[in-house]
Amino acid sequence: MGWGGYGKGGYGWGFPPMMMMPWGKGKGKGLRGFANEKKVWIGGLPAGPTSIETNKKLKEHMAQAGECIFAEINKSGIAGAAYKTPEEVQKAVQMLNGSTFEGHTLEVDVWQKKTPEGGQ
């Protein structure tokens, strides 16, 4: 035996499940990896492709209100940022709502879960 199996002492063709992905941790989860109370919603940006550089600039802009851990703009022009504490989120909303980023007026608000369409 041993053709493709993991047991019976043969090496086989496959790898044991633990050995499938030993290299690196993979990509991060983006904003999904942060608690909702530590995130802000950002609107007012143009739709279209974004770059890593633009995301870095947004993170720097958002860091005016506290320790911004992550910031990302999606292709629809909606962005989000994550902070270390909920207090920094409140400060960001107060301080950065209405601020200008690359010629666009930002709309910054607390992160809220999506509600189902037509729900209450």
PDB file of N, CA and C in Angstrom, residues 20-99:
ATOM      1  N   MET A  20       0.089  21.032   5.053  1.00  0.00           N
ATOM      2  CA  MET A  20      -0.413  21.653   3.826  1.00  0.00           C
ATOM      3  C   MET A  20       0.055  23.098   3.656  1.00  0.00           C
ATOM      4  N   MET A  21       0.039  23.909   4.687  1.00  0.00           N
ATOM      5  CA  MET A  21       0.373  25.327   4.564  1.00  0.00           C
ATOM      6  C   MET A  21       1.345  25.769   5.658  1.00  0.00           C
ATOM      7  N   PRO A  22       2.563  25.254   5.671  1.00  0.00           N
ATOM      8  CA  PRO A  22       3.465  25.654   6.744  1.00  0.00           C
ATOM      9  C   PRO A  22       4.154  26.991   6.502  1.00  0.00           C
ATOM     10  N   TRP A  23       4.024  27.577   5.294  1.00  0.00           N
ATOM     11  CA  TRP A  23       4.763  28.788   4.974  1.00  0.00           C
ATOM     12  C   TRP A  23       3.883  30.021   5.088  1.00  0.00           C
ATOM     13  N   GLY A  24       4.247  30.936   5.949  1.00  0.00           N
ATOM     14  CA  GLY A  24       3.556  32.211   6.057  1.00  0.00           C
ATOM     15  C   GLY A  24       2.195  32.105   6.709  1.00  0.00           C
ATOM     16  N   LYS A  25       1.615  33.259   6.950  1.00  0.00           N
ATOM     17  CA  LYS A  25       0.320  33.317   7.603  1.00  0.00           C
ATOM     18  C   LYS A  25      -0.794  33.672   6.629  1.00  0.00           C
ATOM     19  N   GLY A  26      -0.478  33.967   5.410  1.00  0.00           N
ATOM     20  CA  GLY A  26      -1.506  34.354   4.454  1.00  0.00           C
ATOM     21  C   GLY A  26      -1.858  35.821   4.604  1.00  0.00           C
ATOM     22  N   LYS A  27      -2.841  36.248   3.850  1.00  0.00           N
ATOM     23  CA  LYS A  27      -3.273  37.640   3.895  1.00  0.00           C
ATOM     24  C   LYS A  27      -4.104  37.891   5.142  1.00  0.00           C
ATOM     25  N   GLY A  28      -4.122  39.136   5.576  1.00  0.00           N
ATOM     26  CA  GLY A  28      -4.938  39.521   6.714  1.00  0.00           C
ATOM     27  C   GLY A  28      -6.408  39.550   6.338  1.00  0.00           C
ATOM     28  N   LYS A  29      -7.243  39.757   7.299  1.00  0.00           N
ATOM     29  CA  LYS A  29      -8.687  39.764   7.076  1.00  0.00           C
ATOM     30  C   LYS A  29      -9.223  41.156   6.781  1.00  0.00           C
ATOM     31  N   GLY A  30      -8.360  42.141   6.699  1.00  0.00           N
ATOM     32  CA  GLY A  30      -8.830  43.490   6.468  1.00  0.00           C
ATOM     33  C   GLY A  30      -9.600  43.993   7.668  1.00  0.00           C
ATOM     34  N   LEU A  31     -10.640  44.773   7.428  1.00  0.00           N
ATOM     35  CA  LEU A  31     -11.429  45.333   8.525  1.00  0.00           C
ATOM     36  C   LEU A  31     -12.216  44.276   9.279  1.00  0.00           C
ATOM     37  N   ARG A  32     -12.460  43.140   8.665  1.00  0.00           N
ATOM     38  CA  ARG A  32     -13.225  42.083   9.329  1.00  0.00           C
ATOM     39  C   ARG A  32     -12.541  41.565  10.585  1.00  0.00           C
ATOM     40  N   GLY A  33     -11.248  41.734  10.661  1.00  0.00           N
ATOM     41  CA  GLY A  33     -10.505  41.245  11.805  1.00  0.00           C
ATOM     42  C   GLY A  33     -10.585  42.142  13.036  1.00  0.00           C
ATOM     43  N   PHE A  34     -11.288  43.269  12.941  1.00  0.00           N
ATOM     44  CA  PHE A  34     -11.380  44.212  14.050  1.00  0.00           C
ATOM     45  C   PHE A  34     -12.810  44.272  14.590  1.00  0.00           C
ATOM     46  N   ALA A  35     -12.935  44.547  15.875  1.00  0.00           N
ATOM     47  CA  ALA A  35     -14.255  44.681  16.496  1.00  0.00           C
ATOM     48  C   ALA A  35     -14.957  45.927  15.949  1.00  0.00           C
ATOM     49  N   ASN A  36     -16.283  45.852  15.803  1.00  0.00           N
ATOM     50  CA  ASN A  36     -17.056  46.967  15.236  1.00  0.00           C
ATOM     51  C   ASN A  36     -16.876  48.264  16.008  1.00  0.00           C
ATOM     52  N   GLU A  37     -16.726  48.178  17.335  1.00  0.00           N
ATOM     53  CA  GLU A  37     -16.606  49.407  18.139  1.00  0.00           C
ATOM     54  C   GLU A  37     -15.243  50.079  17.977  1.00  0.00           C
ATOM     55  N   LYS A  38     -14.331  49.441  17.253  1.00  0.00           N
ATOM     56  CA  LYS A  38     -13.010  50.026  17.001  1.00  0.00           C
ATOM     57  C   LYS A  38     -12.836  50.456  15.549  1.00  0.00           C
ATOM     58  N   LYS A  39     -13.946  50.525  14.792  1.00  0.00           N
ATOM     59  CA  LYS A  39     -13.882  50.882  13.372  1.00  0.00           C
ATOM     60  C   LYS A  39     -14.718  52.116  13.073  1.00  0.00           C
ATOM     61  N   VAL A  40     -14.297  52.860  12.051  1.00  0.00           N
ATOM     62  CA  VAL A  40     -15.093  53.972  11.535  1.00  0.00           C
ATOM     63  C   VAL A  40     -15.394  53.730  10.063  1.00  0.00           C
ATOM     64  N   TRP A  41     -16.545  54.234   9.641  1.00  0.00           N
ATOM     65  CA  TRP A  41     -16.973  54.200   8.236  1.00  0.00           C
ATOM     66  C   TRP A  41     -16.567  55.534   7.626  1.00  0.00           C
ATOM     67  N   ILE A  42     -16.042  55.506   6.412  1.00  0.00           N
ATOM     68  CA  ILE A  42     -15.583  56.721   5.744  1.00  0.00           C
ATOM     69  C   ILE A  42     -16.214  56.798   4.361  1.00  0.00           C
ATOM     70  N   GLY A  43     -16.927  57.870   4.096  1.00  0.00           N
ATOM     71  CA  GLY A  43     -17.540  58.101   2.793  1.00  0.00           C
ATOM     72  C   GLY A  43     -17.009  59.383   2.183  1.00  0.00           C
ATOM     73  N   GLY A  44     -17.428  59.660   0.949  1.00  0.00           N
ATOM     74  CA  GLY A  44     -17.036  60.885   0.272  1.00  0.00           C
ATOM     75  C   GLY A  44     -15.849  60.739  -0.651  1.00  0.00           C
ATOM     76  N   LEU A  45     -15.345  59.512  -0.778  1.00  0.00           N
ATOM     77  CA  LEU A  45     -14.205  59.273  -1.669  1.00  0.00           C
ATOM     78  C   LEU A  45     -14.705  58.855  -3.045  1.00  0.00           C
ATOM     79  N   PRO A  46     -13.918  59.091  -4.093  1.00  0.00           N
ATOM     80  CA  PRO A  46     -14.360  58.730  -5.439  1.00  0.00           C
ATOM     81  C   PRO A  46     -14.319  57.213  -5.658  1.00  0.00           C
ATOM     82  N   ALA A  47     -15.260  56.720  -6.454  1.00  0.00           N
ATOM     83  CA  ALA A  47     -15.263  55.303  -6.824  1.00  0.00           C
ATOM     84  C   ALA A  47     -14.173  55.062  -7.859  1.00  0.00           C
ATOM     85  N   GLY A  48     -13.686  53.846  -7.910  1.00  0.00           N
ATOM     86  CA  GLY A  48     -12.659  53.496  -8.879  1.00  0.00           C
ATOM     87  C   GLY A  48     -11.548  52.718  -8.211  1.00  0.00           C
ATOM     88  N   PRO A  49     -10.553  52.354  -8.992  1.00  0.00           N
ATOM     89  CA  PRO A  49      -9.451  51.567  -8.431  1.00  0.00           C
ATOM     90  C   PRO A  49      -8.658  52.372  -7.405  1.00  0.00           C
ATOM     91  N   THR A  50      -8.165  51.681  -6.396  1.00  0.00           N
ATOM     92  CA  THR A  50      -7.348  52.333  -5.378  1.00  0.00           C
ATOM     93  C   THR A  50      -5.983  51.654  -5.348  1.00  0.00           C
ATOM     94  N   SER A  51      -5.057  52.281  -4.662  1.00  0.00           N
ATOM     95  CA  SER A  51      -3.715  51.719  -4.582  1.00  0.00           C
ATOM     96  C   SER A  51      -3.297  51.570  -3.128  1.00  0.00           C
ATOM     97  N   ILE A  52      -2.256  50.823  -2.923  1.00  0.00           N
ATOM     98  CA  ILE A  52      -1.703  50.657  -1.588  1.00  0.00           C
ATOM     99  C   ILE A  52      -1.237  52.012  -1.060  1.00  0.00           C
ATOM    100  N   GLU A  53      -0.684  52.830  -1.946  1.00  0.00           N
ATOM    101  CA  GLU A  53      -0.199  54.152  -1.543  1.00  0.00           C
ATOM    102  C   GLU A  53      -1.343  55.031  -1.029  1.00  0.00           C
ATOM    103  N   THR A  54      -2.486  54.998  -1.722  1.00  0.00           N
ATOM    104  CA  THR A  54      -3.643  55.790  -1.288  1.00  0.00           C
ATOM    105  C   THR A  54      -4.126  55.303   0.066  1.00  0.00           C
ATOM    106  N   ASN A  55      -4.151  53.992   0.260  1.00  0.00           N
ATOM    107  CA  ASN A  55      -4.566  53.451   1.558  1.00  0.00           C
ATOM    108  C   ASN A  55      -3.611  53.889   2.664  1.00  0.00           C
ATOM    109  N   LYS A  56      -2.318  53.911   2.377  1.00  0.00           N
ATOM    110  CA  LYS A  56      -1.336  54.362   3.366  1.00  0.00           C
ATOM    111  C   LYS A  56      -1.551  55.832   3.714  1.00  0.00           C
ATOM    112  N   LYS A  57      -1.827  56.649   2.689  1.00  0.00           N
ATOM    113  CA  LYS A  57      -2.076  58.073   2.926  1.00  0.00           C
ATOM    114  C   LYS A  57      -3.335  58.266   3.768  1.00  0.00           C
ATOM    115  N   LEU A  58      -4.371  57.459   3.496  1.00  0.00           N
ATOM    116  CA  LEU A  58      -5.598  57.557   4.287  1.00  0.00           C
ATOM    117  C   LEU A  58      -5.318  57.173   5.738  1.00  0.00           C
ATOM    118  N   LYS A  59      -4.533  56.132   5.937  1.00  0.00           N
ATOM    119  CA  LYS A  59      -4.185  55.707   7.299  1.00  0.00           C
ATOM    120  C   LYS A  59      -3.469  56.837   8.040  1.00  0.00           C
ATOM    121  N   GLU A  60      -2.540  57.517   7.352  1.00  0.00           N
ATOM    122  CA  GLU A  60      -1.832  58.651   7.959  1.00  0.00           C
ATOM    123  C   GLU A  60      -2.798  59.781   8.296  1.00  0.00           C
ATOM    124  N   HIS A  61      -3.738  60.042   7.391  1.00  0.00           N
ATOM    125  CA  HIS A  61      -4.737  61.093   7.627  1.00  0.00           C
ATOM    126  C   HIS A  61      -5.593  60.748   8.843  1.00  0.00           C
ATOM    127  N   MET A  62      -6.019  59.490   8.927  1.00  0.00           N
ATOM    128  CA  MET A  62      -6.878  59.063  10.032  1.00  0.00           C
ATOM    129  C   MET A  62      -6.118  59.013  11.362  1.00  0.00           C
ATOM    130  N   ALA A  63      -4.792  58.899  11.305  1.00  0.00           N
ATOM    131  CA  ALA A  63      -3.975  58.841  12.518  1.00  0.00           C
ATOM    132  C   ALA A  63      -3.933  60.174  13.265  1.00  0.00           C
ATOM    133  N   GLN A  64      -4.486  61.230  12.690  1.00  0.00           N
ATOM    134  CA  GLN A  64      -4.571  62.512  13.405  1.00  0.00           C
ATOM    135  C   GLN A  64      -5.426  62.388  14.656  1.00  0.00           C
ATOM    136  N   ALA A  65      -6.330  61.421  14.664  1.00  0.00           N
ATOM    137  CA  ALA A  65      -7.260  61.278  15.787  1.00  0.00           C
ATOM    138  C   ALA A  65      -6.813  60.219  16.795  1.00  0.00           C
ATOM    139  N   GLY A  66      -5.759  59.493  16.506  1.00  0.00           N
ATOM    140  CA  GLY A  66      -5.318  58.442  17.415  1.00  0.00           C
ATOM    141  C   GLY A  66      -4.524  57.394  16.657  1.00  0.00           C
ATOM    142  N   GLU A  67      -4.297  56.279  17.302  1.00  0.00           N
ATOM    143  CA  GLU A  67      -3.492  55.228  16.688  1.00  0.00           C
ATOM    144  C   GLU A  67      -4.337  54.429  15.701  1.00  0.00           C
ATOM    145  N   CYS A  68      -4.235  54.814  14.430  1.00  0.00           N
ATOM    146  CA  CYS A  68      -4.953  54.126  13.366  1.00  0.00           C
ATOM    147  C   CYS A  68      -4.150  52.890  12.980  1.00  0.00           C
ATOM    148  N   ILE A  69      -4.767  51.718  13.143  1.00  0.00           N
ATOM    149  CA  ILE A  69      -4.085  50.456  12.888  1.00  0.00           C
ATOM    150  C   ILE A  69      -4.206  50.038  11.427  1.00  0.00           C
ATOM    151  N   PHE A  70      -5.350  50.359  10.804  1.00  0.00           N
ATOM    152  CA  PHE A  70      -5.630  49.877   9.450  1.00  0.00           C
ATOM    153  C   PHE A  70      -6.593  50.831   8.774  1.00  0.00           C
ATOM    154  N   ALA A  71      -6.396  51.085   7.493  1.00  0.00           N
ATOM    155  CA  ALA A  71      -7.337  51.884   6.710  1.00  0.00           C
ATOM    156  C   ALA A  71      -7.324  51.364   5.281  1.00  0.00           C
ATOM    157  N   GLU A  72      -8.520  51.285   4.693  1.00  0.00           N
ATOM    158  CA  GLU A  72      -8.608  50.757   3.335  1.00  0.00           C
ATOM    159  C   GLU A  72      -9.807  51.355   2.615  1.00  0.00           C
ATOM    160  N   ILE A  73      -9.608  51.677   1.333  1.00  0.00           N
ATOM    161  CA  ILE A  73     -10.664  52.200   0.472  1.00  0.00           C
ATOM    162  C   ILE A  73     -11.041  51.091  -0.499  1.00  0.00           C
ATOM    163  N   ASN A  74     -12.354  50.845  -0.667  1.00  0.00           N
ATOM    164  CA  ASN A  74     -12.743  49.841  -1.668  1.00  0.00           C
ATOM    165  C   ASN A  74     -13.098  50.531  -2.977  1.00  0.00           C
ATOM    166  N   LYS A  75     -13.353  49.756  -4.009  1.00  0.00           N
ATOM    167  CA  LYS A  75     -13.539  50.315  -5.352  1.00  0.00           C
ATOM    168  C   LYS A  75     -14.803  51.161  -5.496  1.00  0.00           C
ATOM    169  N   SER A  76     -15.731  51.054  -4.552  1.00  0.00           N
ATOM    170  CA  SER A  76     -16.944  51.872  -4.634  1.00  0.00           C
ATOM    171  C   SER A  76     -16.765  53.232  -3.956  1.00  0.00           C
ATOM    172  N   GLY A  77     -15.570  53.495  -3.412  1.00  0.00           N
ATOM    173  CA  GLY A  77     -15.308  54.785  -2.781  1.00  0.00           C
ATOM    174  C   GLY A  77     -15.657  54.812  -1.303  1.00  0.00           C
ATOM    175  N   ILE A  78     -16.074  53.701  -0.752  1.00  0.00           N
ATOM    176  CA  ILE A  78     -16.351  53.602   0.678  1.00  0.00           C
ATOM    177  C   ILE A  78     -15.080  53.080   1.342  1.00  0.00           C
ATOM    178  N   ALA A  79     -14.756  53.645   2.488  1.00  0.00           N
ATOM    179  CA  ALA A  79     -13.548  53.229   3.190  1.00  0.00           C
ATOM    180  C   ALA A  79     -13.863  52.918   4.639  1.00  0.00           C
ATOM    181  N   GLY A  80     -12.899  52.338   5.295  1.00  0.00           N
ATOM    182  CA  GLY A  80     -13.023  52.064   6.714  1.00  0.00           C
ATOM    183  C   GLY A  80     -11.649  52.161   7.341  1.00  0.00           C
ATOM    184  N   ALA A  81     -11.645  52.432   8.641  1.00  0.00           N
ATOM    185  CA  ALA A  81     -10.391  52.497   9.386  1.00  0.00           C
ATOM    186  C   ALA A  81     -10.613  51.867  10.748  1.00  0.00           C
ATOM    187  N   ALA A  82      -9.554  51.281  11.281  1.00  0.00           N
ATOM    188  CA  ALA A  82      -9.624  50.650  12.598  1.00  0.00           C
ATOM    189  C   ALA A  82      -8.653  51.346  13.540  1.00  0.00           C
ATOM    190  N   TYR A  83      -9.109  51.527  14.773  1.00  0.00           N
ATOM    191  CA  TYR A  83      -8.308  52.163  15.814  1.00  0.00           C
ATOM    192  C   TYR A  83      -8.073  51.189  16.954  1.00  0.00           C
ATOM    193  N   LYS A  84      -7.145  51.552  17.819  1.00  0.00           N
ATOM    194  CA  LYS A  84      -6.792  50.705  18.950  1.00  0.00           C
ATOM    195  C   LYS A  84      -7.893  50.687  20.014  1.00  0.00           C
ATOM    196  N   THR A  85      -8.577  51.821  20.233  1.00  0.00           N
ATOM    197  CA  THR A  85      -9.599  51.891  21.283  1.00  0.00           C
ATOM    198  C   THR A  85     -10.890  52.525  20.760  1.00  0.00           C
ATOM    199  N   PRO A  86     -12.019  52.222  21.397  1.00  0.00           N
ATOM    200  CA  PRO A  86     -13.292  52.872  21.027  1.00  0.00           C
ATOM    201  C   PRO A  86     -13.259  54.387  21.258  1.00  0.00           C
ATOM    202  N   GLU A  87     -12.456  54.849  22.219  1.00  0.00           N
ATOM    203  CA  GLU A  87     -12.346  56.289  22.478  1.00  0.00           C
ATOM    204  C   GLU A  87     -11.728  57.008  21.276  1.00  0.00           C
ATOM    205  N   GLU A  88     -10.757  56.364  20.639  1.00  0.00           N
ATOM    206  CA  GLU A  88     -10.135  56.953  19.455  1.00  0.00           C
ATOM    207  C   GLU A  88     -11.121  57.008  18.295  1.00  0.00           C
ATOM    208  N   VAL A  89     -12.032  56.045  18.234  1.00  0.00           N
ATOM    209  CA  VAL A  89     -13.075  56.051  17.203  1.00  0.00           C
ATOM    210  C   VAL A  89     -13.951  57.290  17.374  1.00  0.00           C
ATOM    211  N   GLN A  90     -14.382  57.563  18.609  1.00  0.00           N
ATOM    212  CA  GLN A  90     -15.219  58.740  18.866  1.00  0.00           C
ATOM    213  C   GLN A  90     -14.475  60.029  18.525  1.00  0.00           C
ATOM    214  N   LYS A  91     -13.195  60.068  18.879  1.00  0.00           N
ATOM    215  CA  LYS A  91     -12.376  61.244  18.569  1.00  0.00           C
ATOM    216  C   LYS A  91     -12.243  61.429  17.058  1.00  0.00           C
ATOM    217  N   ALA A  92     -12.081  60.327  16.324  1.00  0.00           N
ATOM    218  CA  ALA A  92     -11.947  60.398  14.863  1.00  0.00           C
ATOM    219  C   ALA A  92     -13.217  60.938  14.226  1.00  0.00           C
ATOM    220  N   VAL A  93     -14.379  60.487  14.710  1.00  0.00           N
ATOM    221  CA  VAL A  93     -15.649  60.962  14.156  1.00  0.00           C
ATOM    222  C   VAL A  93     -15.773  62.467  14.386  1.00  0.00           C
ATOM    223  N   GLN A  94     -15.482  62.914  15.596  1.00  0.00           N
ATOM    224  CA  GLN A  94     -15.594  64.338  15.917  1.00  0.00           C
ATOM    225  C   GLN A  94     -14.577  65.181  15.158  1.00  0.00           C
ATOM    226  N   MET A  95     -13.346  64.679  15.077  1.00  0.00           N
ATOM    227  CA  MET A  95     -12.254  65.471  14.538  1.00  0.00           C
ATOM    228  C   MET A  95     -12.160  65.431  13.009  1.00  0.00           C
ATOM    229  N   LEU A  96     -12.440  64.277  12.409  1.00  0.00           N
ATOM    230  CA  LEU A  96     -12.168  64.100  10.981  1.00  0.00           C
ATOM    231  C   LEU A  96     -13.401  64.139  10.085  1.00  0.00           C
ATOM    232  N   ASN A  97     -14.598  64.123  10.660  1.00  0.00           N
ATOM    233  CA  ASN A  97     -15.804  64.263   9.838  1.00  0.00           C
ATOM    234  C   ASN A  97     -15.790  65.659   9.223  1.00  0.00           C
ATOM    235  N   GLY A  98     -15.831  65.731   7.911  1.00  0.00           N
ATOM    236  CA  GLY A  98     -15.770  67.014   7.211  1.00  0.00           C
ATOM    237  C   GLY A  98     -14.355  67.433   6.832  1.00  0.00           C
ATOM    238  N   SER A  99     -13.357  66.634   7.198  1.00  0.00           N
ATOM    239  CA  SER A  99     -11.980  66.971   6.831  1.00  0.00           C
ATOM    240  C   SER A  99     -11.760  66.693   5.339  1.00  0.00           C
TER     241      SER A  99
END
